[in-house]
Tab-separated table of C-alpha atoms and ligand atoms in Angstrom:
chain	number	residue	atom	x	y	z
A	7	MET	CA	-9.201	4.954	-31.393
A	8	PRO	CA	-11.556	7.390	-30.983
A	9	LEU	CA	-10.733	9.807	-28.111
A	10	THR	CA	-12.729	9.290	-25.204
A	11	ARG	CA	-12.802	12.459	-22.911
A	12	LYS	CA	-14.473	13.248	-19.679
A	13	ALA	CA	-14.844	15.897	-17.176
A	14	TYR	CA	-15.091	15.599	-13.285
A	15	ARG	CA	-16.489	19.061	-11.406
A	16	ALA	CA	-15.912	18.889	-7.731
A	17	ALA	CA	-13.296	20.117	-5.114
A	18	ILE	CA	-10.294	18.446	-5.860
A	19	LEU	CA	-7.060	17.916	-3.836
A	20	HIS	CA	-3.783	16.349	-4.531
A	21	SER	CA	-0.418	15.741	-2.029
A	22	ILE	CA	2.397	17.326	-4.758
A	23	ALA	CA	5.373	17.063	-2.378
A	24	ASP	CA	6.509	15.766	0.721
A	25	PRO	CA	5.264	18.676	3.307
A	26	ALA	CA	8.867	17.467	5.339
A	27	GLU	CA	10.853	18.697	2.511
A	28	VAL	CA	8.934	21.803	1.450
A	29	GLY	CA	6.604	22.785	4.630
A	30	ILE	CA	3.167	22.867	3.979
A	31	GLU	CA	2.153	24.952	1.940
A	32	ALA	CA	3.706	24.002	-1.168
A	33	SER	CA	2.656	20.662	-0.604
A	34	TYR	CA	-0.794	20.681	-1.661
A	35	GLU	CA	-2.731	21.885	-4.341
A	36	TYR	CA	-6.423	22.666	-3.683
A	37	PHE	CA	-9.508	23.915	-6.263
A	38	GLU	CA	-12.533	24.828	-4.234
A	39	ASP	CA	-14.230	24.597	-7.610
A	40	GLY	CA	-11.946	22.526	-10.053
A	41	LEU	CA	-12.060	20.481	-13.014
A	42	LEU	CA	-10.140	17.054	-14.141
A	43	VAL	CA	-9.992	16.049	-17.293
A	44	VAL	CA	-9.382	12.421	-18.289
A	45	GLU	CA	-8.259	11.116	-22.173
A	46	ASN	CA	-7.882	7.311	-22.712
A	47	GLY	CA	-7.342	6.235	-18.969
A	48	GLN	CA	-5.433	9.047	-18.386
A	49	ILE	CA	-5.602	12.431	-16.801
A	50	SER	CA	-5.064	15.348	-19.380
A	51	ALA	CA	-5.963	18.443	-17.120
A	52	ILE	CA	-6.361	19.737	-14.291
A	53	GLY	CA	-7.342	23.424	-12.746
A	54	HIS	CA	-10.052	25.364	-11.710
A	55	ALA	CA	-13.125	24.207	-13.475
A	56	THR	CA	-14.100	27.935	-14.668
A	57	GLU	CA	-10.194	28.379	-16.239
A	58	LEU	CA	-10.401	25.226	-18.182
A	59	LEU	CA	-13.569	25.050	-19.364
A	60	ALA	CA	-13.159	27.853	-21.518
A	61	THR	CA	-10.224	25.969	-22.929
A	62	LEU	CA	-12.633	22.650	-23.761
A	63	PRO	CA	-15.312	22.300	-26.378
A	64	ALA	CA	-19.212	22.944	-25.672
A	65	ASP	CA	-20.608	19.623	-25.517
A	66	ILE	CA	-18.103	17.539	-23.600
A	67	GLU	CA	-19.343	15.182	-21.068
A	68	ILE	CA	-19.185	16.941	-17.404
A	69	THR	CA	-20.092	14.888	-14.366
A	70	HIS	CA	-20.613	17.317	-11.220
A	71	TYR	CA	-20.456	16.428	-7.710
A	72	GLN	CA	-21.295	19.047	-5.160
A	73	ASN	CA	-20.078	18.124	-1.365
A	74	ALA	CA	-17.683	16.206	-2.533
A	75	LEU	CA	-14.029	15.738	-2.608
A	76	ILE	CA	-12.080	14.121	-5.669
A	77	THR	CA	-8.332	12.974	-4.883
A	78	PRO	CA	-6.187	10.661	-5.655
A	79	GLY	CA	-6.457	6.647	-5.556
A	80	LEU	CA	-4.740	6.012	-2.149
A	81	ILE	CA	-1.810	3.403	-2.510
A	82	ASP	CA	-1.945	0.433	-0.043
A	83	THR	CA	2.356	-0.599	0.472
A	84	HIS	CA	1.479	-3.405	2.384
A	85	ILE	CA	-1.170	-6.354	2.943
A	86	HIS	CA	-1.585	-9.681	2.889
A	87	LEU	CA	-4.440	-11.161	0.692
A	88	PRO	CA	-4.615	-14.539	2.278
A	89	GLN	CA	-5.804	-13.125	5.431
A	90	THR	CA	-8.659	-11.253	4.244
A	91	GLY	CA	-10.464	-14.132	6.146
A	92	MET	CA	-8.716	-13.773	9.633
A	93	VAL	CA	-8.948	-10.116	9.906
A	94	GLY	CA	-9.283	-9.488	13.973
A	95	ALA	CA	-7.450	-12.847	15.422
A	96	TYR	CA	-7.893	-12.347	18.750
A	97	GLY	CA	-5.198	-12.608	21.482
A	98	GLU	CA	-1.939	-13.424	20.047
A	99	GLN	CA	1.796	-11.172	19.040
A	100	LEU	CA	3.328	-11.341	15.753
A	101	LEU	CA	5.072	-15.150	16.532
A	102	ASP	CA	1.947	-16.478	18.404
A	103	TRP	CA	-0.346	-15.029	15.710
A	104	LEU	CA	1.050	-16.633	12.615
A	105	ASN	CA	1.477	-20.151	13.787
A	106	THR	CA	-2.050	-19.991	15.696
A	107	TYR	CA	-3.838	-18.272	12.765
A	108	THR	CA	-2.055	-16.971	10.017
A	109	PHE	CA	-0.454	-20.248	8.311
A	110	PRO	CA	-3.392	-22.474	9.008
A	111	CYS	CA	-5.760	-19.731	6.936
A	112	GLU	CA	-3.054	-19.496	4.459
A	113	SER	CA	-2.961	-22.932	4.153
A	114	GLN	CA	-6.763	-22.882	2.303
A	115	PHE	CA	-5.399	-21.102	-0.996
A	116	ALA	CA	-3.821	-24.552	-1.436
A	117	ASP	CA	-7.340	-25.169	-3.538
A	118	LYS	CA	-7.739	-22.604	-6.402
A	119	ALA	CA	-11.574	-22.005	-6.094
A	120	HIS	CA	-10.709	-21.136	-2.677
A	121	ALA	CA	-7.967	-18.342	-4.023
A	122	ASP	CA	-10.366	-17.093	-7.052
A	123	GLU	CA	-13.156	-16.279	-4.736
A	124	VAL	CA	-10.972	-14.055	-1.947
A	125	ALA	CA	-8.784	-12.418	-4.975
A	126	ASP	CA	-12.692	-11.151	-5.733
A	127	ILE	CA	-13.536	-10.152	-2.194
A	128	PHE	CA	-10.361	-8.798	-1.936
A	129	ILE	CA	-9.820	-7.046	-4.943
A	130	LYS	CA	-13.886	-5.155	-4.329
A	131	GLU	CA	-12.736	-4.235	-0.832
A	132	LEU	CA	-9.378	-2.691	-1.641
A	133	LEU	CA	-11.816	-1.053	-4.341
A	134	ARG	CA	-14.666	0.142	-1.729
A	135	ASN	CA	-12.014	1.389	-0.052
A	136	GLY	CA	-10.192	3.835	-2.428
A	137	THR	CA	-7.483	1.577	-2.369
A	138	THR	CA	-6.294	1.394	-6.376
A	139	THR	CA	-3.083	0.031	-5.537
A	140	ALA	CA	-1.302	-2.286	-3.713
A	141	LEU	CA	1.978	-4.455	-3.030
A	142	VAL	CA	0.285	-7.437	-2.304
A	143	PHE	CA	1.592	-10.229	-0.482
A	144	GLY	CA	0.165	-13.915	-1.615
A	145	SER	CA	0.732	-16.855	0.041
A	146	VAL	CA	3.120	-19.738	-0.646
A	147	HIS	CA	1.182	-21.193	-3.484
A	148	PRO	CA	1.589	-19.625	-6.843
A	149	GLN	CA	-2.172	-19.751	-7.813
A	150	SER	CA	-2.764	-17.139	-4.930
A	151	VAL	CA	-0.917	-14.622	-7.096
A	152	ASN	CA	-2.693	-15.824	-10.922
A	153	SER	CA	-5.743	-15.003	-8.878
A	154	PHE	CA	-5.081	-12.065	-7.562
A	155	PHE	CA	-3.444	-10.656	-10.913
A	156	GLU	CA	-6.443	-12.749	-13.274
A	157	ALA	CA	-8.715	-10.360	-11.409
A	158	ALA	CA	-6.879	-6.962	-11.198
A	159	GLN	CA	-6.335	-7.625	-15.034
A	160	GLN	CA	-10.053	-7.698	-16.340
A	161	LEU	CA	-10.747	-4.403	-14.273
A	162	ASP	CA	-7.021	-2.614	-15.622
A	163	LEU	CA	-5.548	-1.924	-12.417
A	164	ARG	CA	-1.968	-1.372	-11.116
A	165	MET	CA	-0.794	-4.022	-8.857
A	166	ILE	CA	1.952	-5.409	-7.400
A	167	ALA	CA	2.476	-9.293	-6.036
A	168	GLY	CA	4.527	-11.731	-5.799
A	169	LYS	CA	4.279	-15.503	-3.964
A	170	VAL	CA	5.507	-15.813	-0.867
A	171	MET	CA	8.971	-17.483	-0.569
A	172	MET	CA	9.060	-19.764	2.665
A	173	ASP	CA	11.272	-23.057	3.328
A	174	ARG	CA	12.003	-23.599	7.075
A	175	ASN	CA	10.113	-22.099	10.839
A	176	ALA	CA	6.622	-22.688	9.469
A	177	PRO	CA	4.471	-25.594	9.267
A	178	ASP	CA	5.585	-28.298	6.411
A	179	TYR	CA	2.088	-27.721	4.776
A	180	LEU	CA	2.404	-24.509	3.812
A	181	THR	CA	6.424	-24.664	3.144
A	182	ASP	CA	8.342	-24.068	-0.568
A	183	THR	CA	11.509	-25.159	-0.897
A	184	ALA	CA	14.398	-22.853	-2.473
A	185	GLU	CA	15.041	-24.336	-5.362
A	186	SER	CA	10.842	-24.481	-6.391
A	187	SER	CA	10.307	-21.022	-4.914
A	188	TYR	CA	12.627	-19.376	-7.381
A	189	VAL	CA	11.031	-21.571	-10.160
A	190	GLU	CA	7.100	-20.437	-9.105
A	191	SER	CA	8.788	-17.162	-8.886
A	192	LYS	CA	10.573	-17.234	-12.235
A	193	ALA	CA	6.987	-18.361	-13.718
A	194	LEU	CA	5.057	-15.861	-12.098
A	195	ILE	CA	7.246	-12.998	-12.922
A	196	GLU	CA	7.326	-14.603	-16.622
A	197	ARG	CA	3.558	-14.295	-17.171
A	198	TRP	CA	2.853	-10.950	-15.208
A	199	HIS	CA	5.485	-8.238	-15.118
A	200	GLY	CA	4.795	-6.016	-16.729
A	201	LYS	CA	1.726	-6.930	-18.144
A	202	GLY	CA	-0.532	-3.703	-18.551
A	203	ARG	CA	-0.494	-2.098	-15.284
A	204	LEU	CA	0.690	-5.495	-13.235
A	205	HIS	CA	4.214	-5.849	-11.656
A	206	TYR	CA	5.889	-8.743	-9.694
A	207	ALA	CA	7.414	-8.520	-6.270
A	208	VAL	CA	9.945	-11.426	-5.101
A	209	THR	CA	8.519	-11.935	-1.899
A	210	PRO	CA	10.456	-13.790	0.584
A	211	ARG	CA	8.396	-13.393	4.091
A	212	PHE	CA	10.427	-12.639	6.774
A	213	ALA	CA	14.341	-13.453	7.527
A	214	PRO	CA	12.877	-16.061	10.040
A	215	THR	CA	11.103	-18.665	7.413
A	216	SER	CA	13.890	-18.267	4.295
A	217	THR	CA	16.916	-20.722	4.532
A	218	PRO	CA	20.650	-18.883	3.470
A	219	GLU	CA	19.925	-20.533	0.041
A	220	GLN	CA	16.564	-18.691	-0.326
A	221	LEU	CA	17.325	-15.525	0.584
A	222	THR	CA	20.745	-16.118	-1.685
A	223	LEU	CA	17.527	-17.112	-4.806
A	224	ALA	CA	15.836	-14.187	-4.214
A	225	GLY	CA	18.183	-11.976	-4.400
A	226	GLN	CA	19.309	-13.787	-7.978
A	227	LEU	CA	16.044	-13.440	-8.959
A	228	LEU	CA	16.189	-9.313	-8.243
A	229	GLY	CA	19.135	-9.487	-10.695
A	230	GLU	CA	17.155	-11.318	-13.450
A	231	TYR	CA	14.845	-9.475	-14.667
A	232	PRO	CA	14.631	-5.091	-14.396
A	233	ASP	CA	12.064	-3.220	-12.416
A	234	LEU	CA	11.218	-6.434	-10.157
A	235	TYR	CA	10.050	-5.569	-6.473
A	236	MET	CA	10.737	-7.208	-3.444
A	237	GLN	CA	8.707	-7.226	-0.576
A	238	THR	CA	9.149	-8.322	2.989
A	239	HIS	CA	8.888	-7.972	7.022
A	240	ILE	CA	11.380	-6.109	9.036
A	241	SER	CA	11.707	-5.343	13.060
A	242	GLU	CA	8.136	-5.474	13.649
A	243	ASN	CA	8.446	-6.935	16.598
A	244	LEU	CA	11.197	-7.544	19.611
A	245	LYS	CA	10.979	-11.638	19.816
A	246	GLU	CA	11.228	-11.176	15.936
A	247	VAL	CA	14.384	-8.957	16.428
A	248	GLU	CA	15.817	-11.312	18.546
A	249	TRP	CA	14.752	-14.638	16.771
A	250	VAL	CA	16.944	-12.834	13.572
A	251	LYS	CA	19.664	-12.642	16.227
A	252	GLU	CA	19.964	-16.680	16.744
A	253	LEU	CA	19.435	-17.866	13.303
A	254	PHE	CA	21.804	-15.380	11.635
A	255	PRO	CA	24.750	-14.780	14.382
A	256	GLU	CA	27.237	-13.390	11.661
A	257	ARG	CA	25.330	-10.728	10.363
A	258	LYS	CA	25.619	-7.346	12.538
A	259	GLY	CA	21.651	-7.001	12.391
A	260	TYR	CA	18.183	-7.381	10.675
A	261	LEU	CA	18.632	-5.253	7.719
A	262	ASP	CA	22.224	-6.672	7.321
A	263	VAL	CA	20.080	-10.180	6.769
A	264	TYR	CA	18.673	-8.870	3.519
A	265	ASP	CA	21.867	-6.136	2.767
A	266	HIS	CA	24.380	-9.458	2.704
A	267	TYR	CA	21.482	-11.263	0.662
A	268	GLN	CA	21.647	-8.375	-2.034
A	269	LEU	CA	17.780	-7.522	-1.240
A	270	LEU	CA	17.754	-3.696	-0.712
A	271	GLY	CA	16.998	-1.245	-3.563
A	272	GLU	CA	15.041	1.377	-5.187
A	273	ARG	CA	12.017	-1.276	-5.383
A	274	SER	CA	12.658	-2.509	-2.285
A	275	VAL	CA	9.694	-2.411	0.586
A	276	PHE	CA	10.110	-3.594	4.172
A	277	ALA	CA	6.688	-3.481	6.300
A	278	HIS	CA	6.799	-1.908	9.965
A	279	GLY	CA	10.631	-1.157	10.823
A	280	VAL	CA	9.488	-0.324	14.487
A	281	HIS	CA	12.434	-1.866	15.816
A	282	LEU	CA	14.995	-0.063	13.654
A	283	CYS	CA	18.245	1.884	14.739
A	284	ASP	CA	19.733	4.848	13.360
A	285	ASP	CA	22.165	3.018	10.812
A	286	GLU	CA	19.734	0.901	9.480
A	287	CYS	CA	17.542	4.167	8.721
A	288	ALA	CA	20.697	5.421	6.982
A	289	ARG	CA	21.196	2.215	4.924
A	290	LEU	CA	17.973	2.173	4.282
A	291	ALA	CA	17.438	5.492	2.500
A	292	GLU	CA	20.928	4.778	0.763
A	293	THR	CA	20.106	2.357	-0.945
A	294	GLY	CA	17.157	3.874	-1.995
A	295	SER	CA	15.013	1.037	-0.102
A	296	ALA	CA	11.124	1.701	1.106
A	297	ILE	CA	9.517	1.357	4.936
A	298	ALA	CA	5.579	0.420	4.910
A	299	PHE	CA	4.533	2.347	8.399
A	300	CYS	CA	1.081	0.158	8.986
A	301	PRO	CA	0.032	1.287	12.369
A	302	THR	CA	-3.463	-0.448	12.698
A	303	SER	CA	-1.253	-3.557	12.530
A	304	ASN	CA	1.320	-2.468	14.451
A	305	PHE	CA	-1.279	-1.332	17.506
A	306	PHE	CA	-3.544	-4.720	16.795
A	307	LEU	CA	-0.094	-7.052	17.383
A	308	GLY	CA	1.102	-4.871	19.775
A	309	SER	CA	4.038	-4.563	18.308
A	310	GLY	CA	5.197	-0.896	18.881
A	311	LEU	CA	5.441	2.388	17.800
A	312	PHE	CA	6.933	3.580	14.273
A	313	ASN	CA	9.805	6.662	14.506
A	314	LEU	CA	8.248	8.449	11.639
A	315	PRO	CA	10.683	11.089	12.641
A	316	MET	CA	13.810	9.451	11.920
A	317	ALA	CA	12.556	8.173	8.990
A	318	GLU	CA	12.329	11.867	7.918
A	319	LYS	CA	15.706	12.584	9.534
A	320	HIS	CA	17.057	10.307	7.354
A	321	LYS	CA	14.677	11.094	3.658
A	322	LEU	CA	13.925	7.225	4.164
A	323	ASN	CA	10.884	6.900	1.437
A	324	VAL	CA	7.869	6.043	3.795
A	325	GLY	CA	4.347	4.724	2.220
A	326	LEU	CA	1.610	3.615	4.641
A	327	GLY	CA	-0.120	-0.016	4.898
A	328	THR	CA	-3.187	-1.359	5.911
A	329	ASP	CA	-1.069	-4.880	6.943
A	330	VAL	CA	-4.589	-6.806	6.885
A	331	GLY	CA	-5.010	-8.968	8.220
A	332	GLY	CA	-2.640	-8.116	10.738
A	333	GLY	CA	-3.762	-4.726	10.184
A	334	THR	CA	-7.719	-4.347	11.307
A	335	SER	CA	-9.008	-2.022	8.453
A	336	PHE	CA	-8.623	-2.303	4.792
A	337	SER	CA	-9.265	2.030	4.850
A	338	LEU	CA	-6.138	3.795	4.733
A	339	LEU	CA	-8.263	6.803	5.799
A	340	GLN	CA	-8.613	4.634	8.984
A	341	THR	CA	-4.833	3.666	8.762
A	342	LEU	CA	-4.245	7.513	9.103
A	343	ASN	CA	-6.380	7.898	12.161
A	344	GLU	CA	-4.343	5.290	14.113
A	345	ALA	CA	-0.996	6.836	12.406
A	346	TYR	CA	-1.945	9.926	13.776
A	347	LYS	CA	-2.263	8.673	17.452
A	348	VAL	CA	1.234	6.672	17.015
A	349	MET	CA	2.643	10.445	16.694
A	350	GLN	CA	0.946	11.739	19.580
A	351	LEU	CA	2.212	8.780	21.734
A	352	GLN	CA	5.528	9.885	20.985
A	353	GLY	CA	4.871	13.427	21.722
A	354	ALA	CA	4.643	13.910	17.449
A	355	ARG	CA	1.870	15.610	15.025
A	356	LEU	CA	0.995	14.254	12.010
A	357	SER	CA	-0.358	17.338	9.359
A	358	PRO	CA	-3.221	16.024	7.359
A	359	PHE	CA	-1.351	17.090	4.353
A	360	LYS	CA	1.584	15.001	5.793
A	361	SER	CA	-0.780	12.309	5.982
A	362	LEU	CA	-2.288	12.735	2.611
A	363	TYR	CA	1.055	12.435	1.326
A	364	LEU	CA	2.328	9.349	2.818
A	365	ALA	CA	-1.136	7.639	1.655
A	366	THR	CA	-0.673	8.838	-2.121
A	367	LEU	CA	2.095	10.698	-3.498
A	368	GLY	CA	4.630	8.970	-0.155
A	369	GLY	CA	3.461	5.978	-1.591
A	370	ALA	CA	3.662	6.238	-5.045
A	371	ARG	CA	7.383	7.060	-4.666
A	372	ALA	CA	7.900	4.247	-2.307
A	373	LEU	CA	7.119	1.904	-5.157
A	374	ARG	CA	9.026	4.732	-8.160
A	375	LEU	CA	5.706	5.160	-9.323
A	376	GLU	CA	5.344	8.594	-9.063
A	377	ASP	CA	5.349	9.474	-12.918
A	378	LYS	CA	2.055	7.575	-13.392
A	379	ILE	CA	0.021	7.184	-10.127
A	380	GLY	CA	0.102	9.475	-6.614
A	381	THR	CA	-1.093	12.516	-7.867
A	382	LEU	CA	-3.449	14.133	-10.025
A	383	HIS	CA	-1.440	15.811	-12.548
A	384	ALA	CA	-1.847	15.398	-16.165
A	385	GLY	CA	-0.376	12.797	-17.645
A	386	THR	CA	-0.691	9.930	-14.869
A	387	ASP	CA	-3.260	7.678	-15.032
A	388	ALA	CA	-6.611	8.479	-13.966
A	389	ASP	CA	-6.880	6.717	-10.820
A	390	PHE	CA	-9.341	8.930	-8.905
A	391	LEU	CA	-11.294	8.903	-5.818
A	392	VAL	CA	-14.942	10.658	-4.948
A	393	LEU	CA	-15.159	11.707	-1.012
A	394	ASP	CA	-18.688	12.142	-0.278
A	395	TYR	CA	-18.733	14.839	2.264
A	396	ASN	CA	-22.311	13.905	3.168
A	397	ALA	CA	-21.526	10.190	3.792
A	398	THR	CA	-22.441	9.716	7.738
A	399	PRO	CA	-24.620	11.862	9.606
A	400	LEU	CA	-22.107	12.855	11.899
A	401	LEU	CA	-19.372	13.557	8.710
A	402	SER	CA	-21.983	15.780	7.338
A	403	TYR	CA	-23.010	17.939	10.925
A	404	ARG	CA	-18.694	17.695	11.515
A	405	LEU	CA	-17.350	18.857	7.792
A	406	LYS	CA	-20.399	21.499	8.158
A	407	GLN	CA	-18.081	23.540	11.197
A	408	ALA	CA	-15.021	22.708	9.079
A	409	ASN	CA	-13.546	26.318	8.690
A	410	ASN	CA	-10.976	25.640	5.562
A	411	ILE	CA	-9.623	22.402	3.608
A	412	ALA	CA	-6.823	21.617	6.201
A	413	GLU	CA	-9.774	20.828	8.732
A	414	THR	CA	-11.994	18.997	6.198
A	415	LEU	CA	-8.947	16.626	5.407
A	416	PHE	CA	-8.350	16.077	8.849
A	417	VAL	CA	-12.022	15.288	10.235
A	418	LEU	CA	-12.275	13.159	6.742
A	419	MET	CA	-9.149	10.851	7.923
A	420	THR	CA	-10.189	10.890	11.606
A	421	LEU	CA	-14.039	9.905	11.348
A	422	GLY	CA	-13.520	8.444	7.349
A	423	ASP	CA	-14.180	4.799	5.899
A	424	ASP	CA	-15.086	2.689	3.219
A	425	ARG	CA	-18.613	4.954	3.321
A	426	THR	CA	-16.647	8.323	2.673
A	427	VAL	CA	-15.812	6.419	-0.948
A	428	LEU	CA	-18.744	7.246	-3.165
A	429	GLN	CA	-16.845	6.321	-6.163
A	430	THR	CA	-13.617	4.950	-7.094
A	431	TYR	CA	-11.936	5.027	-10.648
A	432	ALA	CA	-8.884	3.141	-11.930
A	433	ALA	CA	-7.802	3.756	-15.876
A	434	GLY	CA	-10.608	6.248	-16.306
A	435	LYS	CA	-13.166	3.645	-15.243
A	436	LEU	CA	-15.405	3.391	-12.695
A	437	VAL	CA	-14.521	0.506	-10.613
A	438	HIS	CA	-16.568	1.137	-7.932
A	439	GLN	CA	-19.672	2.914	-7.020
A	440	ARG	CA	-21.224	2.873	-2.966
B	521	LIG	N1	6.019	-11.008	9.856
B	521	LIG	C1	6.262	-12.579	8.608
B	521	LIG	N2	5.163	-12.686	8.300
B	521	LIG	C2	4.074	-11.539	8.882
B	521	LIG	C3	2.575	-11.697	8.461
B	521	LIG	O1	1.935	-12.383	7.838
B	521	LIG	N3	2.221	-10.422	8.880
B	521	LIG	C4	3.016	-9.477	9.736
B	521	LIG	N4	1.840	-8.522	10.205
B	521	LIG	N5	4.120	-9.532	10.189
B	521	LIG	C5	4.809	-10.953	9.537
B	522	LIG	ZN1	3.297	-7.889	6.951
């Protein structure tokens, strides 16, 4: 295969460690005039432009950006494809919101043409917002996952998804059975898991909508294939937590339900965890499980404030999730804007470099993909963004007052959104141009 080598010159920033572990200064690399070299879909070098250019052939193709910042592609560790059409549904908290809006909306995915249409809209929306990898809930229908993976495969995206398993406490038109969910998930795993950059996630919706038999089979699937993911929800809403106690009185608490059915592990991602206790955080950390922190959703559904400092105390892996359609934006920049406020309301801070970490390397670690995505290190996938300092008149004016990269980064996360993403690259190919 001929070597395709291209270089991108701009300011470049990436997170290289968790600020909670190494301190802020050692957590990132910043090149004011940087160069990113891409070969055959991977990053082959990163550094100061003048130094790196001296080592490269004089005729290398260079794209030079002014007033722009190159960062890794963003990673959304929790989002629902079949809720694209119901973002911003009025008035309810979690359990009523599910019954009133979510289940009817997800039922439309019984129709393959609808699933194809929404998969296309959904992927475009991810890329417009600079999200290059997401951990995605489908609906109960296998075709929701087929449509999604077909569209993701065409663009060679690194994506993870699974069909929802749900065999009780939901309308009949939207439930599977323990047995059918096992068979259908298995067929999807055989078809998609490990194909190109695609991975499968076993997806029991949450404890209340699965019988013990279904949870047992979910655990069994995880044991049958290597490197499968598991995604579900946990301790998002106080009524939900009470309901789980009623449904599983024999278990110590919510997390213990999942633990009992062997659903914890290094590729298990639990959305929300707003009401987790100290012991549960410790157990999640001990098993290498991760939490998806979903601030826009937690505000919108009135669920509560996620305790990031407690997660940090336990060295628990945390990624960032939009949780569309409980969340109100596909933009992880806007999600970080809200994450900052979650910390403010708890008398804590969220530094811009911790935010960058959560949306990139932290997400990659939650997904055990840090050798492939989340940074701009040589040898990783060339999934990266070009953020435009002049995206809006206000952003442009505000950034002229910024004195350093910390301030610039914080303003990008506070004022930024899809308009800020000038270009998105996946595996070295341009997949979105504003
Ligand atoms: N818990 C169970 N299902 C869902 C869902 O679709 N969205 C959110 N936010 N929480 C859930
Ligand atoms: Zn969710």
